[in-house]
CSV table of C-alpha atoms and ligand atoms in Angstrom, one decimal:
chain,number,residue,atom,x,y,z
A,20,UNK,CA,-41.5,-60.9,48.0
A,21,UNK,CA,-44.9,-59.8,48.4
A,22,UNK,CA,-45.8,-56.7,49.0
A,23,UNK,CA,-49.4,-55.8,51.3
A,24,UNK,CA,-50.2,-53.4,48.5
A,25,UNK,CA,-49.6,-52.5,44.7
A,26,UNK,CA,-46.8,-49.2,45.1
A,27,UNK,CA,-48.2,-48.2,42.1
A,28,UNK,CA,-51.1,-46.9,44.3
A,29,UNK,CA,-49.0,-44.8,46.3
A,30,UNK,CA,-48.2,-41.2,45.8
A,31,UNK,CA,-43.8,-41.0,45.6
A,32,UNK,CA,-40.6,-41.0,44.2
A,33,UNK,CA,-39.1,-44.6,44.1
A,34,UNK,CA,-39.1,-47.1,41.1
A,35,UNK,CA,-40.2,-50.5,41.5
A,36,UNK,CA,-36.4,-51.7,40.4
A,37,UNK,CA,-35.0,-49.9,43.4
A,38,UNK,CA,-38.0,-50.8,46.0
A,39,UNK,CA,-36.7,-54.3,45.1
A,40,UNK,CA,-33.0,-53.7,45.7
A,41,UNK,CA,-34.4,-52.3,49.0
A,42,UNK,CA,-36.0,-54.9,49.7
A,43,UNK,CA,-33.6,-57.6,48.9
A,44,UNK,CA,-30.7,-55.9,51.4
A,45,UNK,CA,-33.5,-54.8,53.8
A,46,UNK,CA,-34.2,-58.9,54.0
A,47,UNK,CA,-30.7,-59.8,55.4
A,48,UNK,CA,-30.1,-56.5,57.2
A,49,UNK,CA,-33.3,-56.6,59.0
A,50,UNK,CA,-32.4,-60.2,61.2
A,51,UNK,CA,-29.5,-57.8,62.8
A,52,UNK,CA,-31.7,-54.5,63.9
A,53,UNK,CA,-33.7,-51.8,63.0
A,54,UNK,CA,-34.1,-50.0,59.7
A,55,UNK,CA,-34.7,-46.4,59.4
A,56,UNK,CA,-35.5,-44.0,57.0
A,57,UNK,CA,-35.4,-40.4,56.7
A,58,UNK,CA,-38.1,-39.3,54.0
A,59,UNK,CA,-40.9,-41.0,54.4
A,60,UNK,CA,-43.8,-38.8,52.3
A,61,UNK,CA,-46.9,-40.8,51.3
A,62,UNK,CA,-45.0,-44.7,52.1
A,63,UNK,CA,-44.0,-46.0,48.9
A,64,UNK,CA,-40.1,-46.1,50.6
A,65,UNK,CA,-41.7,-47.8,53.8
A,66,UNK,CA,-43.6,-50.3,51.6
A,67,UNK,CA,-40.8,-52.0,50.8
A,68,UNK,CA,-38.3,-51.9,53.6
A,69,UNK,CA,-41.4,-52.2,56.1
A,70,UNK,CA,-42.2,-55.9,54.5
A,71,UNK,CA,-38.6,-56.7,54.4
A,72,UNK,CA,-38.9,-55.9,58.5
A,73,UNK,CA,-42.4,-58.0,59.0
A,74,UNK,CA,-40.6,-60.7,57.7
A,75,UNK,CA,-38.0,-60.5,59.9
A,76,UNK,CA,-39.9,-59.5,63.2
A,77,UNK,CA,-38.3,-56.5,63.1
A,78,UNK,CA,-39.4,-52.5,63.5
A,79,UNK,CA,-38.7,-50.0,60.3
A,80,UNK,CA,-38.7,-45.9,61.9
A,81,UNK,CA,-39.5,-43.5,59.5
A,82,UNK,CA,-38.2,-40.1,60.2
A,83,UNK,CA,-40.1,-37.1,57.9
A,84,UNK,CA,-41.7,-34.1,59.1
A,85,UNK,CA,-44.1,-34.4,56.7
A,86,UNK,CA,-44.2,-30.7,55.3
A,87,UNK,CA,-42.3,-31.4,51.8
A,88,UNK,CA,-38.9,-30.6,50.7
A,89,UNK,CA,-38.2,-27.6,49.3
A,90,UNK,CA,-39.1,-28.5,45.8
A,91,UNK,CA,-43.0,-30.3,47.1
A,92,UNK,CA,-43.9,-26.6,48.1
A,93,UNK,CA,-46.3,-24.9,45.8
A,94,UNK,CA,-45.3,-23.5,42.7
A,95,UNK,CA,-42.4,-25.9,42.4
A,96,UNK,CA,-41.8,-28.9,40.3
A,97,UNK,CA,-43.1,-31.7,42.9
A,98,UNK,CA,-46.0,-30.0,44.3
A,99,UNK,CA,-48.7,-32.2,44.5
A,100,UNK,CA,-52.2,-30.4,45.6
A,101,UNK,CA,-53.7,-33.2,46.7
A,102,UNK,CA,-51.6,-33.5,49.8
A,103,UNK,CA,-52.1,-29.6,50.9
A,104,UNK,CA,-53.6,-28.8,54.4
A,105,UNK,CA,-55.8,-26.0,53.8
A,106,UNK,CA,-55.9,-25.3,57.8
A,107,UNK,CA,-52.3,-25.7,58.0
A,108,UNK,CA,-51.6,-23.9,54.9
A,109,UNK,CA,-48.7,-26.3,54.5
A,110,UNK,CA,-48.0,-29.4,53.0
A,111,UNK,CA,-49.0,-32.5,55.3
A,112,UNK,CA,-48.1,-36.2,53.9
A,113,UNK,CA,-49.2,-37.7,57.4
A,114,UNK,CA,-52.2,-38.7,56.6
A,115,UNK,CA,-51.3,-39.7,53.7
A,116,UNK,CA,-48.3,-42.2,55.0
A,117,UNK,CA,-50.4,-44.0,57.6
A,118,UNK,CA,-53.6,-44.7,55.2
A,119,UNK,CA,-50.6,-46.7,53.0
A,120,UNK,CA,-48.9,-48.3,56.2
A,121,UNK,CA,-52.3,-49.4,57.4
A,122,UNK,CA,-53.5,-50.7,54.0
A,123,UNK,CA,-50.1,-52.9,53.6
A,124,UNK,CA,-51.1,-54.4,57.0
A,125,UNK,CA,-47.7,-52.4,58.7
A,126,UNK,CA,-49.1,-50.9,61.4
A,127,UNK,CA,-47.1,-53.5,64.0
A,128,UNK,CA,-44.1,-52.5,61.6
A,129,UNK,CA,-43.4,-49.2,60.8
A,130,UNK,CA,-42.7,-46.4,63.8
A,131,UNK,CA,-43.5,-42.8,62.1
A,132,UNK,CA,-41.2,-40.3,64.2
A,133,UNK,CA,-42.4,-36.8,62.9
A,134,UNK,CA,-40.0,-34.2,63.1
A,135,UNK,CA,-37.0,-32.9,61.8
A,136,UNK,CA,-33.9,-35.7,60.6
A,137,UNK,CA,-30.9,-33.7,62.4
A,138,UNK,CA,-33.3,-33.5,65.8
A,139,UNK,CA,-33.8,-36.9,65.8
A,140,UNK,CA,-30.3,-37.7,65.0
A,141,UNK,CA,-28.9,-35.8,67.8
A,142,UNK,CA,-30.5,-37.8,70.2
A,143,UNK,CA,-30.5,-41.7,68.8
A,144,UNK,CA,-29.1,-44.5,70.3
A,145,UNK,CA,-30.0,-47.7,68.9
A,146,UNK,CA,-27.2,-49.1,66.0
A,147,UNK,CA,-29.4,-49.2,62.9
A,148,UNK,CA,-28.7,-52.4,60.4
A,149,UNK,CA,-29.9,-50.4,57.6
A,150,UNK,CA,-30.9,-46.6,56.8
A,151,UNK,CA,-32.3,-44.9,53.7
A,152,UNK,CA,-31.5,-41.5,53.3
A,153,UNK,CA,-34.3,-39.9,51.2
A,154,UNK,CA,-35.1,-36.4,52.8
A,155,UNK,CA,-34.1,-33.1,52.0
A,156,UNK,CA,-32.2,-31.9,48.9
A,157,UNK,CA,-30.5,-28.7,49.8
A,158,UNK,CA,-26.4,-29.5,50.4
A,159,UNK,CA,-27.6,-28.9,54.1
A,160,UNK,CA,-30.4,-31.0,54.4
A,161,UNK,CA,-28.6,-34.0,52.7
A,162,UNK,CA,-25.1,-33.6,54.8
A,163,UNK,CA,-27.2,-33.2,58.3
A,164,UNK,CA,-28.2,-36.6,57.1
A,165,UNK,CA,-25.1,-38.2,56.4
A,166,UNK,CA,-23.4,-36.6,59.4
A,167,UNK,CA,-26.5,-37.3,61.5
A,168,UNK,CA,-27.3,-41.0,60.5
A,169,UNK,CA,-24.1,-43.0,59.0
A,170,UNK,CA,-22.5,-42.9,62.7
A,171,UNK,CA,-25.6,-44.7,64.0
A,172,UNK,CA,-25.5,-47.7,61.1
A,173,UNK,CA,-23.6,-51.2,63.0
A,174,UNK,CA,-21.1,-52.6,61.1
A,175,UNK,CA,-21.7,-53.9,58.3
A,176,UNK,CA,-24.6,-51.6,57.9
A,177,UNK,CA,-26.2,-50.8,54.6
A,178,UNK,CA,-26.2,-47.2,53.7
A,179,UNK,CA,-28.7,-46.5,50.8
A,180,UNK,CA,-28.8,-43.4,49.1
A,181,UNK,CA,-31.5,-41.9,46.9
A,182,UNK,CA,-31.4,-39.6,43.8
A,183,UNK,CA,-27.7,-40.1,43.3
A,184,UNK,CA,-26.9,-38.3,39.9
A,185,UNK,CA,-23.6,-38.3,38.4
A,186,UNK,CA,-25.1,-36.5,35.6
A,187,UNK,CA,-26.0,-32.7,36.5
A,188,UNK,CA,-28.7,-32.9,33.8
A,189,UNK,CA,-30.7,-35.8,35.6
A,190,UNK,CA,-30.9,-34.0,38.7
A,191,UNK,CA,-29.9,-32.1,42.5
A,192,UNK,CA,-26.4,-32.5,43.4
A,193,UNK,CA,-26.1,-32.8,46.9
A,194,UNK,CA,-27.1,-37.1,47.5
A,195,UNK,CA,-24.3,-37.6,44.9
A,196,UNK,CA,-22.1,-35.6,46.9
A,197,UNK,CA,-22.8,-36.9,50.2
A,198,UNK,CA,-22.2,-40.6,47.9
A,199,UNK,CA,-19.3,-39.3,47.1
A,200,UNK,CA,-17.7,-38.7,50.6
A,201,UNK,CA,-19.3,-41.6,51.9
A,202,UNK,CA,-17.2,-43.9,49.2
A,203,UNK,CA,-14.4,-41.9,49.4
A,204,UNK,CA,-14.4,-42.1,53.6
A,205,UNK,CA,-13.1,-45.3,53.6
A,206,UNK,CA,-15.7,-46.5,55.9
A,207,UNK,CA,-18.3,-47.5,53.0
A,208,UNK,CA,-17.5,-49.8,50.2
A,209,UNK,CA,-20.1,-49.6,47.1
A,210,UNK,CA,-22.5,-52.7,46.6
A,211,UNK,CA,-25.0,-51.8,44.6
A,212,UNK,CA,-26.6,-49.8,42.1
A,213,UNK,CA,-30.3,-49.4,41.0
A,214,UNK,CA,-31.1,-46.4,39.0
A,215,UNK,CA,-30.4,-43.4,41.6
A,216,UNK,CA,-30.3,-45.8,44.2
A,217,UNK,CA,-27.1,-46.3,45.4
A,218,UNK,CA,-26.5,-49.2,48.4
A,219,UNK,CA,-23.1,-49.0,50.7
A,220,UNK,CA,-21.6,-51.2,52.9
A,221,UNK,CA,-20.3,-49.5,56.2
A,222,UNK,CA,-17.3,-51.2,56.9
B,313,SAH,N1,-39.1,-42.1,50.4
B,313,SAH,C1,-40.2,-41.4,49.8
B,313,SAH,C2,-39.9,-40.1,49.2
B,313,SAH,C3,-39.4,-39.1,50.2
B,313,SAH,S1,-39.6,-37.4,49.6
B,313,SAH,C4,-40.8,-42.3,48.7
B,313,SAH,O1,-40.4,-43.5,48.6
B,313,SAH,O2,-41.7,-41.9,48.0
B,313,SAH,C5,-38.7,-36.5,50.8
B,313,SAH,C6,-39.3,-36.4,52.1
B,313,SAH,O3,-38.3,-35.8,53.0
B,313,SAH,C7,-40.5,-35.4,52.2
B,313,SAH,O4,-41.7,-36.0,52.6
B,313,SAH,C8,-40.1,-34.3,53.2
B,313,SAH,O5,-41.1,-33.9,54.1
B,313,SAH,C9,-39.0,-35.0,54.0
B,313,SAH,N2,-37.9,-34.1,54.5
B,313,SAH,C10,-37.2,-33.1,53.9
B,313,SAH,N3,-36.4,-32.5,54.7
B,313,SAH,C11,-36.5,-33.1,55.9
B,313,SAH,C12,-35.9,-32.9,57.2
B,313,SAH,N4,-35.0,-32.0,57.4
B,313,SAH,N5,-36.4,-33.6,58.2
B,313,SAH,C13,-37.3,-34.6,58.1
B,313,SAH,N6,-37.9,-34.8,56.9
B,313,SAH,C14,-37.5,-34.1,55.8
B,314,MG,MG1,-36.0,-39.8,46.5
């Protein structure tokens, strides 16, 4: 499929290989409802699944609060300077985010909500087809996620997961955890893996 823009122009964290597994599940999911994603940074995510949704005449929400994770702050491994507010004196990726959604011709597409995932999952009502969880790293970040968003996904819903390590030494723990319960729930079944993508059927 093609995309509005080249991702390699886009500040973020996804490899091509698992933009296009998004995509391909995003295709089918999006003709039944909504997709949503929590993490959104500079777009790259929202490239992807956002096409998948034009296609389908669909809307893609992409929940961030656009001040970083925890290891995007200064002086840690993912800080990029470029994306500092000097008034703020915090990170902001806003700007950043809709200069990509409006370059890949999204703008009809993708919703930003700006704020925090667990605020925004409190208080949602719409069944989501598909939802990408690619926010916060901390155990409590990445469990407010799975707690807050899997109830919302319809079933047969695609939960995707980011940054899912099995091995320590690649990376964080807590999205493999989170995986972990998921699969172990009984309400997901594994589908598909791409990298530290991992996609999940809910049941
Ligand atoms: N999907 C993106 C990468 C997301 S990086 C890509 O494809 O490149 C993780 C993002 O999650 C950051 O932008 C950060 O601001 C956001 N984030 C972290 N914790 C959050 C929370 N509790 N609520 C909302 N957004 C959060
Ligand atoms: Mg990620």
């Amino acid at each position: 499929m093609k995309l509005g823009l080249d991702p390699a122009t886009v500040k973020g964290f996804l490899d091509p290989h698992e933009g296009e597994a998004l995509i391909e599940a995003a295709r089918t999911q999006a003709r039944k409802g909504p997709v949503l994603e929590i993490g959104g940074y500079c777009g790259k995510s929202a490239l992807y699944l956002g096409a998948a949704c034009a296609e389908a005449g669909e809307l893609l929400f992409s929940v961030d609060h656009h001040r970083g994770s925890e290891e995007n702050q200064p002086g840690w491994d993912y800080f990029d300077a470029e994306v500092w507010d000097e008034k703020a004196e915090a990170v902001d990726t806003l700007p950043f985010f809709r200069e990509t959604i409006r370059r890949a011709g999204l703008e009809g597409t993708v919703v930003s909500i700006v704020g925090r995932s667990i605020d925004i999952a409190r208080r949602w009502r719409t069944p989501l087809s598909l939802v990408l969880i690619d926010g916060g790293h901390t155990m409590e970040h990445a469990l407010n996620d799975y707690r807050g968003w899997s109830p919302h996904l319809m079933a047969g819903g695609v939960l995707a997961i980011h940054d899912v390590f099995p091995d320590p030494a690649d990376g964080g723990r807590p999205p493999f955890e989170i995986y972990k319960r998921a699969v172990a729930s009984d309400l997901f079944a594994e589908e598909n893996a791409v990298k530290s993508l991992r996609l999940l059927r809910r049941l």
